[in-house]
PDB file of C-alpha atoms and ligand atoms in Angstrom:
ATOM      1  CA  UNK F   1     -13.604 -10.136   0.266  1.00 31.00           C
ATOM      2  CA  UNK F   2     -10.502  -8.717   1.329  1.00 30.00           C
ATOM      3  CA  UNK F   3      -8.844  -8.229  -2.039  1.00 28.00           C
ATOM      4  CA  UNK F   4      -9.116  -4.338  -1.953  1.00 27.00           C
ATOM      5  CA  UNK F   5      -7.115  -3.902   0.768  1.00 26.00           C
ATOM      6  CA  UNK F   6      -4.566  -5.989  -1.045  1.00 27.00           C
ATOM      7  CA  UNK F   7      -0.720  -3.434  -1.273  1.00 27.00           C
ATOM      8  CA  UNK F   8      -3.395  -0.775  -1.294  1.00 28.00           C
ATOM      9  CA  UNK F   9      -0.696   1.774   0.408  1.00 30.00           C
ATOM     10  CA  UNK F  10      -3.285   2.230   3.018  1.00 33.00           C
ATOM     11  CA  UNK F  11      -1.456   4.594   5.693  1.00 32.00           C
ATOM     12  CA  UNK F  12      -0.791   3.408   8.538  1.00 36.00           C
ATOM     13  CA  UNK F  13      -2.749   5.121  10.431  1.00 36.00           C
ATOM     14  CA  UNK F  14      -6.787   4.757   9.565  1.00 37.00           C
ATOM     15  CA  UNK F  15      -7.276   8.514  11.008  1.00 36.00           C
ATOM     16  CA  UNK F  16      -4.272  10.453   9.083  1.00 33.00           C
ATOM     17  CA  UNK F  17      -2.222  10.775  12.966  1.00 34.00           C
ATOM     18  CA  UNK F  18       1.685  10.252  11.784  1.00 33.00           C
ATOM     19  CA  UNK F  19       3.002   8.113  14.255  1.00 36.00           C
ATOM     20  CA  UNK F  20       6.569   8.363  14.326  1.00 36.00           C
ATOM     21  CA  UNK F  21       6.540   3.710  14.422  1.00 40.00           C
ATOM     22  CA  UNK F  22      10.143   2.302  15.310  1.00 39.00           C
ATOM     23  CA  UNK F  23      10.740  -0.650  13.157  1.00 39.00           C
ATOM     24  CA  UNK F  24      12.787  -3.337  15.252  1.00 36.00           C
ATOM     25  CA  UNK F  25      15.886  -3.821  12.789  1.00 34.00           C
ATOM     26  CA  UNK F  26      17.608  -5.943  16.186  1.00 32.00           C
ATOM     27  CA  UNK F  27      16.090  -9.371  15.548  1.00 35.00           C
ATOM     28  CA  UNK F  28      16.297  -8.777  11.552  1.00 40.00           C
ATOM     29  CA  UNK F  29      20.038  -9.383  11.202  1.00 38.00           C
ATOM     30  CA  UNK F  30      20.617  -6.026  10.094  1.00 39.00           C
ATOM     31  CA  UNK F  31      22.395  -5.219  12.937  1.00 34.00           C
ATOM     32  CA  UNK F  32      25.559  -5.165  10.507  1.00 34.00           C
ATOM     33  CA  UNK F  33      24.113  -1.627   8.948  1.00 36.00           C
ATOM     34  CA  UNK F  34      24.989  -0.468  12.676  1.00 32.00           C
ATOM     35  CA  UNK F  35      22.102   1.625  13.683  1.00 34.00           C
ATOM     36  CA  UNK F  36      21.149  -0.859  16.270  1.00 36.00           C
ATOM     37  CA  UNK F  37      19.971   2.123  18.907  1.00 36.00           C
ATOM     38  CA  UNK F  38      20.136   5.550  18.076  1.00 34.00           C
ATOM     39  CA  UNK F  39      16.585   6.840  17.517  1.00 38.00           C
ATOM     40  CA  UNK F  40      17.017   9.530  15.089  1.00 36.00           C
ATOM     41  CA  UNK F  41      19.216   7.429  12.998  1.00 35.00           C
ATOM     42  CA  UNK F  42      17.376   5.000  13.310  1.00 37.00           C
ATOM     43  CA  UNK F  43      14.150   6.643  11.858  1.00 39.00           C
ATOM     44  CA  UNK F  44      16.126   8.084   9.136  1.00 36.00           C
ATOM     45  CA  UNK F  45      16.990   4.684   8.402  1.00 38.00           C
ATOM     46  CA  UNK F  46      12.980   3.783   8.502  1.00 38.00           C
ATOM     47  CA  UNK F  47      12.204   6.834   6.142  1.00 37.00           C
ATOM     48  CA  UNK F  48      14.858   5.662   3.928  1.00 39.00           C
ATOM     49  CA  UNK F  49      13.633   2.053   4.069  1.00 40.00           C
ATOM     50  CA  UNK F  50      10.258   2.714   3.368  1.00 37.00           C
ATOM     51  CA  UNK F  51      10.804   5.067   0.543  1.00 35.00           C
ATOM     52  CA  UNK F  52       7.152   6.892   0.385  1.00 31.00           C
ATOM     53  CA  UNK F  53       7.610   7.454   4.058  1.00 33.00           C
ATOM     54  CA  UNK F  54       3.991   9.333   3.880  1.00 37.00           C
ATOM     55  CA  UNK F  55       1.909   6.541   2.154  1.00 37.00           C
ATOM     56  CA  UNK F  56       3.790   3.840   4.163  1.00 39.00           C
ATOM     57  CA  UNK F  57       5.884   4.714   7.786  1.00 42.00           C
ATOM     58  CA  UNK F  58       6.678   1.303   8.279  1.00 48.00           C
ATOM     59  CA  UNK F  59       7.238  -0.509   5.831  1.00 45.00           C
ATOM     60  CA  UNK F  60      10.192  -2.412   4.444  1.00 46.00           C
ATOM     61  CA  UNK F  61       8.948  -3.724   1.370  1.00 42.00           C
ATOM     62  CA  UNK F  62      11.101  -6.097  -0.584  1.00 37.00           C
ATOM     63  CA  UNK F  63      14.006  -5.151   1.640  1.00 42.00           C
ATOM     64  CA  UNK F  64      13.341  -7.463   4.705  1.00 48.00           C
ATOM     65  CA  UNK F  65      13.614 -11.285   3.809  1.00 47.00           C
ATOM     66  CA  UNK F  66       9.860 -11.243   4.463  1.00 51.00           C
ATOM     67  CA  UNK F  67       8.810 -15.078   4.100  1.00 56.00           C
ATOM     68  CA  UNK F  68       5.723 -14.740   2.184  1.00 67.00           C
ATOM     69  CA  UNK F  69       4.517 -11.459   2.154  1.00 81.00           C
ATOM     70  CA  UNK F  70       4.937 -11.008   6.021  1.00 85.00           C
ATOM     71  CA  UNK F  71       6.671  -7.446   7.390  1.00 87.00           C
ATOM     72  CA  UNK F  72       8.069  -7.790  10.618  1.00 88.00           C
ATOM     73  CA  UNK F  73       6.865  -4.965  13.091  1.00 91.00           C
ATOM     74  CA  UNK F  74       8.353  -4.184  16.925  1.00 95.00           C
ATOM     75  CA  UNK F  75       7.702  -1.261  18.650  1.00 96.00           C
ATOM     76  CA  UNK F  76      10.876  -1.973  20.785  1.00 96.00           C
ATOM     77  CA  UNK F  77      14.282  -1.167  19.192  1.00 93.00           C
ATOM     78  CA  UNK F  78      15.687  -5.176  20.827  1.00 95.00           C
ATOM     79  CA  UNK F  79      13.524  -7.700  22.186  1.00 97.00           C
ATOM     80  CA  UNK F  80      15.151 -10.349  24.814  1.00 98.00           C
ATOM     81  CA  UNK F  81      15.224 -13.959  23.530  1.00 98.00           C
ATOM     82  CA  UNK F  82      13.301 -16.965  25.409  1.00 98.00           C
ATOM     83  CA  UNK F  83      13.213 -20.622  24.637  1.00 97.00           C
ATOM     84  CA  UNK F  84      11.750 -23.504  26.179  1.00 97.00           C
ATOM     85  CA  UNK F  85      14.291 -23.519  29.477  1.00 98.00           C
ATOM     86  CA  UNK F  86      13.124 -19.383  29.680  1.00 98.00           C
ATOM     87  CA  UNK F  87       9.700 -18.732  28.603  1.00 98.00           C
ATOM     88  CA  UNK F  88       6.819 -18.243  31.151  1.00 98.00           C
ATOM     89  CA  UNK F  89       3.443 -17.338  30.474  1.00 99.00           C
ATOM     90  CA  UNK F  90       1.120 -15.986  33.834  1.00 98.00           C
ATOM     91  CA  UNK F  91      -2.183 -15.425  34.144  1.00 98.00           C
ATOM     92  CA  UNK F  92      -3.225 -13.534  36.702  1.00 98.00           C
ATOM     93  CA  UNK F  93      -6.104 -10.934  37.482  1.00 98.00           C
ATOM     94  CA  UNK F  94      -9.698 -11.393  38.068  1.00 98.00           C
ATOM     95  CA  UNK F  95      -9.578 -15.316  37.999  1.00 98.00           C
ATOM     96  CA  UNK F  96      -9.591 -18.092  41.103  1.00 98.00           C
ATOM     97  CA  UNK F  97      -6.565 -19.750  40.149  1.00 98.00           C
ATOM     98  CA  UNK F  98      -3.600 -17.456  38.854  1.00 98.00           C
ATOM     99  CA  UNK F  99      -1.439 -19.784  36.979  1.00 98.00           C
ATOM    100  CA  UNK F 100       2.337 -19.770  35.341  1.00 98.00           C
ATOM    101  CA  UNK F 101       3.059 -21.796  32.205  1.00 98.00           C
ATOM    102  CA  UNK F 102       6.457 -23.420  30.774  1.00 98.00           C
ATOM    103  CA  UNK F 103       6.441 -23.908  26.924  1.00 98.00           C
ATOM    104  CA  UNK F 104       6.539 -27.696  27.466  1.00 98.00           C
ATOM    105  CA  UNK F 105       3.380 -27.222  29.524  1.00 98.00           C
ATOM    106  CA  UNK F 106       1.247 -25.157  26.809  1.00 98.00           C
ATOM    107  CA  UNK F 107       2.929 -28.201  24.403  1.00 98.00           C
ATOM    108  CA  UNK F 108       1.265 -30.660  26.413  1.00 98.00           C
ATOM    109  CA  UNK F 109      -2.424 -29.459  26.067  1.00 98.00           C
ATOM    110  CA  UNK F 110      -4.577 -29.875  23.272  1.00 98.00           C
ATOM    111  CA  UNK F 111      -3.663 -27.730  19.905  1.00 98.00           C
ATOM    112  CA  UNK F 112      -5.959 -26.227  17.772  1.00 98.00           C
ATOM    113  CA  UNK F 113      -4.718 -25.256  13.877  1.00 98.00           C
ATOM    114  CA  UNK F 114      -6.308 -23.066  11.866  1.00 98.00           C
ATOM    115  CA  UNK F 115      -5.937 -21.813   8.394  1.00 98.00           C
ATOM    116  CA  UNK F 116      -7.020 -17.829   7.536  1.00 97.00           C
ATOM    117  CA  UNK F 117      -5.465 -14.456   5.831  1.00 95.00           C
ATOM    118  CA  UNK F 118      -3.471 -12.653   8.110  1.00 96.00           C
ATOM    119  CA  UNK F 119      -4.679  -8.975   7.590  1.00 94.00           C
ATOM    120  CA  UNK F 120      -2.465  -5.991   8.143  1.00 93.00           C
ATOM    121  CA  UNK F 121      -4.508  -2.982   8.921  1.00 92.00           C
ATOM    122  CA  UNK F 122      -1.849  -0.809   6.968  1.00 88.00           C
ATOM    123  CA  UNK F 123      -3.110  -3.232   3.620  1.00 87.00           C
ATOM    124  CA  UNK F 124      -0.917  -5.932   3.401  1.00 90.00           C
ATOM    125  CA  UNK F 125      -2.378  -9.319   3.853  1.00 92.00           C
ATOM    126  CA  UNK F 126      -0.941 -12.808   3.299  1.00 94.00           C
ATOM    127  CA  UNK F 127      -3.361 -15.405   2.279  1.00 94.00           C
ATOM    128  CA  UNK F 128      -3.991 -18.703   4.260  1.00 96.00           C
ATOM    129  CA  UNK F 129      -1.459 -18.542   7.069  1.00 96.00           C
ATOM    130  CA  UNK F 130      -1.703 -22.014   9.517  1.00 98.00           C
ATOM    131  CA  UNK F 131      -1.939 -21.532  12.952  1.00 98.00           C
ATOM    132  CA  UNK F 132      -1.759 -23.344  15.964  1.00 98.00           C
ATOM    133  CA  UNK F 133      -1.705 -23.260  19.448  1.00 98.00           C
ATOM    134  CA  UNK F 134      -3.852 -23.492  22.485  1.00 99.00           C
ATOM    135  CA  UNK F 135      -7.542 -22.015  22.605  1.00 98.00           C
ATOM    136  CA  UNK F 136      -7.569 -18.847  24.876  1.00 99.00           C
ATOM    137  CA  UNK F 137     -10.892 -19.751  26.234  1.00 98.00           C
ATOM    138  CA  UNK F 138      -9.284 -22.786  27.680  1.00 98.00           C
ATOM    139  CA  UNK F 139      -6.776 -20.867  29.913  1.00 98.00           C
ATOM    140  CA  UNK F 140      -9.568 -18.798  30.855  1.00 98.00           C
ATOM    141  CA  UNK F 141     -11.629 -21.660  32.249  1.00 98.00           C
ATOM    142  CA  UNK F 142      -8.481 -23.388  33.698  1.00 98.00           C
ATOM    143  CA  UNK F 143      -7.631 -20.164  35.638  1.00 98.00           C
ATOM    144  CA  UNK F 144     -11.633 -20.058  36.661  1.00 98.00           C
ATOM    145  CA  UNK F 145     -12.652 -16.110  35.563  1.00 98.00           C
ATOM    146  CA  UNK F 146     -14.564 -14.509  38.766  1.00 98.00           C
ATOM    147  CA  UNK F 147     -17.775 -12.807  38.457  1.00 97.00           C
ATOM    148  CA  UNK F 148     -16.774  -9.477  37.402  1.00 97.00           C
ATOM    149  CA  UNK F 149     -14.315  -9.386  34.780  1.00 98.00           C
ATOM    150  CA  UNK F 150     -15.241  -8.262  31.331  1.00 98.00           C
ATOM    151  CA  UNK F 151     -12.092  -8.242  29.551  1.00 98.00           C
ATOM    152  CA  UNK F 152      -8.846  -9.399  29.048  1.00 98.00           C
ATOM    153  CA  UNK F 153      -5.510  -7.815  28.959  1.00 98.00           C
ATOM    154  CA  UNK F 154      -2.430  -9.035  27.553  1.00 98.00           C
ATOM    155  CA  UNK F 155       1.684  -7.727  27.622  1.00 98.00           C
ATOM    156  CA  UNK F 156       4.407  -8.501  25.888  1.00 98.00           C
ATOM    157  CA  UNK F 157       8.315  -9.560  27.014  1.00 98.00           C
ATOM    158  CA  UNK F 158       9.085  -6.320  24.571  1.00 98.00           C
ATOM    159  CA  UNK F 159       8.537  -4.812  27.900  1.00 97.00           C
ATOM    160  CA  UNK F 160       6.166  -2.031  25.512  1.00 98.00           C
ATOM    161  CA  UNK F 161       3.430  -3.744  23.965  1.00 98.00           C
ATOM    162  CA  UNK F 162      -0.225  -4.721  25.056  1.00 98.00           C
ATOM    163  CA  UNK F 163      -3.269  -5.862  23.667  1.00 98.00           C
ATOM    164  CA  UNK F 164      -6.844  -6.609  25.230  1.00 98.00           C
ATOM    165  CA  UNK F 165     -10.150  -8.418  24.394  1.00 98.00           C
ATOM    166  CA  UNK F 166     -13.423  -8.354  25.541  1.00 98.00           C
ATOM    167  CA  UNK F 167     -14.258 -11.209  27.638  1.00 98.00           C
ATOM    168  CA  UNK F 168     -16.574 -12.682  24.981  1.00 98.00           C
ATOM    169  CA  UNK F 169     -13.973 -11.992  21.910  1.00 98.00           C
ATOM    170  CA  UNK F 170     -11.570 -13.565  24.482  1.00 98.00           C
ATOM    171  CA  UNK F 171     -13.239 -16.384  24.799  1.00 98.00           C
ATOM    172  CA  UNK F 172     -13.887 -17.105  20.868  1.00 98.00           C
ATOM    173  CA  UNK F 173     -13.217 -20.479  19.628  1.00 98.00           C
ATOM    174  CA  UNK F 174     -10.875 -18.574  16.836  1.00 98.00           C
ATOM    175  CA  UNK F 175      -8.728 -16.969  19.282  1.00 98.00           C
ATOM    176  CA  UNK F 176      -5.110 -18.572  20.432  1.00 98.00           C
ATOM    177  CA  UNK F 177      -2.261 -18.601  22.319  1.00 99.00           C
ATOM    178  CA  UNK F 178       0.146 -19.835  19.420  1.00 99.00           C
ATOM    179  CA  UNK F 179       3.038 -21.438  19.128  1.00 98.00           C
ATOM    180  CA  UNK F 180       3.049 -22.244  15.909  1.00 98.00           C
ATOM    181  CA  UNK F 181       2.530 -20.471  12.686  1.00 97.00           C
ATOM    182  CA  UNK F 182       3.069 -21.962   8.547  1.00 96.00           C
ATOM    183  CA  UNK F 183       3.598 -25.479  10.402  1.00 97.00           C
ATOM    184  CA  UNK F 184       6.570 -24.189  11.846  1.00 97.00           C
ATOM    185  CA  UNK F 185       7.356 -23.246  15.621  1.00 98.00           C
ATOM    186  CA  UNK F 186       7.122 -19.735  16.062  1.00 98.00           C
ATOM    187  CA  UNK F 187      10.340 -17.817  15.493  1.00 97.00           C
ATOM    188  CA  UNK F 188      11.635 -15.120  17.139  1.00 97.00           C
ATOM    189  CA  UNK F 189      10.963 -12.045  14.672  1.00 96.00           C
ATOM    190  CA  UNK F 190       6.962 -13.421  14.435  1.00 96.00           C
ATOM    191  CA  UNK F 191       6.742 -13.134  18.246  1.00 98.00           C
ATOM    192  CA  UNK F 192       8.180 -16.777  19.312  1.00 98.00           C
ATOM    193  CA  UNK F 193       7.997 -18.894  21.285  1.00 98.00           C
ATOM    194  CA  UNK F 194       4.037 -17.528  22.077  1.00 98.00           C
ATOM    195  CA  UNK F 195       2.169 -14.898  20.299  1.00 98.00           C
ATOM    196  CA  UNK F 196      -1.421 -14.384  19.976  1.00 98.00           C
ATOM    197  CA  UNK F 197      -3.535 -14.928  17.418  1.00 98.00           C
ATOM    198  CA  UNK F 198      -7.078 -13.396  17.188  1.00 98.00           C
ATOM    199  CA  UNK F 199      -7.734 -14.401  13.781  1.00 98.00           C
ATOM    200  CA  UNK F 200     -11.033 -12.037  13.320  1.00 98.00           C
ATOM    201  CA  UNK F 201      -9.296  -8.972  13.754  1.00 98.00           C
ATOM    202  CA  UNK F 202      -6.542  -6.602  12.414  1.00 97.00           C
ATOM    203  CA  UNK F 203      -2.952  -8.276  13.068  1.00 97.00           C
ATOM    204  CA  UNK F 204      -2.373  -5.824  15.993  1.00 97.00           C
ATOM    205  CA  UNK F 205      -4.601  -7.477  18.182  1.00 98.00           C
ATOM    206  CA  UNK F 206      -1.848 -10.667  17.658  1.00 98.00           C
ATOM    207  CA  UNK F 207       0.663  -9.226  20.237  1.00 98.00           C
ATOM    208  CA  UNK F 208       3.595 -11.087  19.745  1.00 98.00           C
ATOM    209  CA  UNK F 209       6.247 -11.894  22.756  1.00 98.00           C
ATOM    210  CA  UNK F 210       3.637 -13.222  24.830  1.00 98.00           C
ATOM    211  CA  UNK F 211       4.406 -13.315  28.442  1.00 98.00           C
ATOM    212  CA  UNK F 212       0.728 -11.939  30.329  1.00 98.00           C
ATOM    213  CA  UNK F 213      -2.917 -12.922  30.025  1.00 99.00           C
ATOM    214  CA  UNK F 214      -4.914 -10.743  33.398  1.00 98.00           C
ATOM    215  CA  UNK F 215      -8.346 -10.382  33.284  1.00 98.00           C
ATOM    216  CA  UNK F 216      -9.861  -7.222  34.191  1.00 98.00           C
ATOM    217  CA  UNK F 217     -13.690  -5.991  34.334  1.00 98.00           C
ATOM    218  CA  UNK F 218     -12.640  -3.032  31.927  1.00 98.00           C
ATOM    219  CA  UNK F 219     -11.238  -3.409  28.229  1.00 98.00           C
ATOM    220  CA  UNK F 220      -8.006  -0.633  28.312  1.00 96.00           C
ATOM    221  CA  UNK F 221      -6.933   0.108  24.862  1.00 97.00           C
ATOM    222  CA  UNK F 222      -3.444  -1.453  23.818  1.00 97.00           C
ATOM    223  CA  UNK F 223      -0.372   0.500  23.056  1.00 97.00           C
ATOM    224  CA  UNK F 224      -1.855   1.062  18.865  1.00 96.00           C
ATOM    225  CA  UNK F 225      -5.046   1.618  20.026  1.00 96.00           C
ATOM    226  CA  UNK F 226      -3.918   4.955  22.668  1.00 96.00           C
ATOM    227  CA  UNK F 227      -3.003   5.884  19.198  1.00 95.00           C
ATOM    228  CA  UNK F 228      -5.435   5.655  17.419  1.00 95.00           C
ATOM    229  CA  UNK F 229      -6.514   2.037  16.377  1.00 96.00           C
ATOM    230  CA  UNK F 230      -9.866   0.441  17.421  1.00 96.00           C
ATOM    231  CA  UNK F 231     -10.383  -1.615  20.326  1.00 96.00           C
ATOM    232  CA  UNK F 232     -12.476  -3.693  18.358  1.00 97.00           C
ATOM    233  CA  UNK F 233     -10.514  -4.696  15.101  1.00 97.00           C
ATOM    234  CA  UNK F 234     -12.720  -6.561  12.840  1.00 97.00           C
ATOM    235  CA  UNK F 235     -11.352  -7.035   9.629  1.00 96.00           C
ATOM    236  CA  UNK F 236     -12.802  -5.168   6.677  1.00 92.00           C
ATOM    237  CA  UNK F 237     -15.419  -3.764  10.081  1.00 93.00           C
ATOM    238  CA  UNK F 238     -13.349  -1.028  11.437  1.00 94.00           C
ATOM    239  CA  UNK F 239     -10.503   1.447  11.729  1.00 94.00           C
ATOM    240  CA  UNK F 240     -13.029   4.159   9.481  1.00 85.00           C
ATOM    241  CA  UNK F 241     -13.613   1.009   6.936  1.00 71.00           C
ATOM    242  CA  UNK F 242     -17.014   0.453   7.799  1.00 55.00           C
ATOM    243  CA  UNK F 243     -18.515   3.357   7.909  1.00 50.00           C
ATOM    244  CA  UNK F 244     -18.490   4.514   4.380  1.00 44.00           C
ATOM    245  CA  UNK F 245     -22.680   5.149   3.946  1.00 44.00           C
ATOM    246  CA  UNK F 246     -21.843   4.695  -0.031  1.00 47.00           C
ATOM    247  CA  UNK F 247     -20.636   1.087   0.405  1.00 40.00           C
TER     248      UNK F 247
HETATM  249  N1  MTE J 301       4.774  -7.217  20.833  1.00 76.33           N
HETATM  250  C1  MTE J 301       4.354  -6.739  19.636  1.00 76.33           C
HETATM  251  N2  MTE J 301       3.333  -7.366  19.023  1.00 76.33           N
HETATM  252  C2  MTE J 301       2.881  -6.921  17.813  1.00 76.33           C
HETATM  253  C3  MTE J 301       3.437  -5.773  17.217  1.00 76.33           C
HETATM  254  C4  MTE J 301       4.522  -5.134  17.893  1.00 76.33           C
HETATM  255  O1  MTE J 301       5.076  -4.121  17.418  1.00 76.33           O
HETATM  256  N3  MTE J 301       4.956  -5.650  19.088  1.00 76.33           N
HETATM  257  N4  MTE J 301       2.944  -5.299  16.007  1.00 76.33           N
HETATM  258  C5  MTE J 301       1.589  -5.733  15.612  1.00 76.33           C
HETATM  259  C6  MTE J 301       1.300  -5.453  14.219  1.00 76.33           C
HETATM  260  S1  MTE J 301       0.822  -3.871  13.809  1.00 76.33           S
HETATM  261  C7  MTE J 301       1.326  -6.433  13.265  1.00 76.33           C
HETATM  262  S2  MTE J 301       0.827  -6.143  11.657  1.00 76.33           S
HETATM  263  C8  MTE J 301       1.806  -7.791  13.598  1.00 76.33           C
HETATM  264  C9  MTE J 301       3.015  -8.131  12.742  1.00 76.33           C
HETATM  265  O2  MTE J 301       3.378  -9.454  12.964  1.00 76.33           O
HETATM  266  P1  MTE J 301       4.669 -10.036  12.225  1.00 76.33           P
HETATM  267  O3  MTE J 301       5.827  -9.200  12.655  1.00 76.33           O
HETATM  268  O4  MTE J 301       4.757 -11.465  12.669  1.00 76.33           O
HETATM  269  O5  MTE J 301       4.403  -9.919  10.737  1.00 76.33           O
HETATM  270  O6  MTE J 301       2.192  -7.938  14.969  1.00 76.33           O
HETATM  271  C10 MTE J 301       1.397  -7.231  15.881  1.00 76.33           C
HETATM  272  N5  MTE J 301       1.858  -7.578  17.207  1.00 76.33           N
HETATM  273 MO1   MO J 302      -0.090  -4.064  11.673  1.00 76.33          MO
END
């Protein structure tokens, strides 16, 4: 059902806003072209990359080493590393018992995979991606929600990006804390060692770098969605695709 949205040079953004995106090139290995920092070289470099800069800002088709269709998105120009000895995820907020979690310790509790098309709101998609990881809702019992909260909030070790949920989407059996993705532990440039995965919605809502789950009572809109995005990301259900009266 997705097929039209298939290298359909959607732009990237649904309402027509340019949005001047900064393409991490850092944790690509192309730190050997040497414009590691400097902004306005930098975005040069991202116009040049993506060619038809106006039909598609970000990008970097058939230049990246993109395993399987994926393009690899940061909003951060360098994102610190963490393994096993360094991660930490918290969860804090609205909840009865705030907890902090090593890698080994979301390892140790029970993994859920799942097989689905990741769906890039821009157009790309790549067909039946595995994932795997731990079930949201069950860090959101462990922690005990309080009466109250309504959503869910979650930031990135980018030290720039944030997501958040509705309580109920939070909560969704199809929603995880992953650690793994294509059978494979999650690598760095996909978000390792934890992403998200909210596999009903727009890849946005997946914040990668994983390091904060607070609940709130009130959804606030993550860093695409103060510019522009939807809050609630349904594939194929929103960002001004399901609202055509002709379809
Ligand atoms: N922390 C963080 N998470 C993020 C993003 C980002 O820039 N930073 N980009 C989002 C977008 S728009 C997409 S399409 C996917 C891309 O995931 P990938 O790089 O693994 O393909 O990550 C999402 N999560
Ligand atoms: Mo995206």
């Amino acid at each position: 059902m997705f097929d039209k949205y298939v290298n359909s040079g959607q732009p990237e953004e649904p309402r027509g806003k340019p949005i001047g995106r900064r393409v991490l090139l850092g944790t690509l290995g192309l730190g050997a072209l040497g414009v590691a920092t400097a902004p306005t070289l930098q975005r040069g470099l991202e116009s040049f990359l993506a060619g038809a800069s106006d039909k598609d800002p970000t990008g970097l088709t058939g230049l990246l080493p993109n395993g399987g269709g994926f393009r690899y998105y940061s909003v951060t120009s360098s994102v610190p590393r963490k393994n096993a000895d360094t991660y930490r995820l918290t969860i804090d907020g609205l909840v009865d018992h705030p907890a902090t979690y090593t890698l080994a310790e979301l390892r140790a509790l029970p993994q859920t995979r799942m097989v689905r098309d990741v769906q890039c709101v821009t157009g790309w998609r790549v067909p039946d991606t595995p994932f795997e990881g731990v079930r949201l809702s069950r860090l959101l019992d462990a922690a005990g929600v309080r009466e109250g909260a309504g959503a869910v909030r979650f930031t990135c070790f980018d030290g720039a990006y944030s997501e958040s949920l509705t309580l109920d989407q939070a909560r969704r059996a199809d929603v995880l804390v992953a650690l793994r993705m294509q059978d494979k532990d999650l690598g760095h440039a996909h978000g390792g060692p934890v992403r998200l995965y909210v596999a009903p919605m727009y890849f946005y809502k997946s914040a990668k770098w994983l390091s904060g789950i607070t609940v709130t009572k009130d959804v606030k809109p993550g860093y695409w969605e103060e510019r522009g995005y939807d809050v609630d990301a349904w594939v194929g259900r929103s960002n001004g695709r399901d609202d055509d009266p002709t379809t």
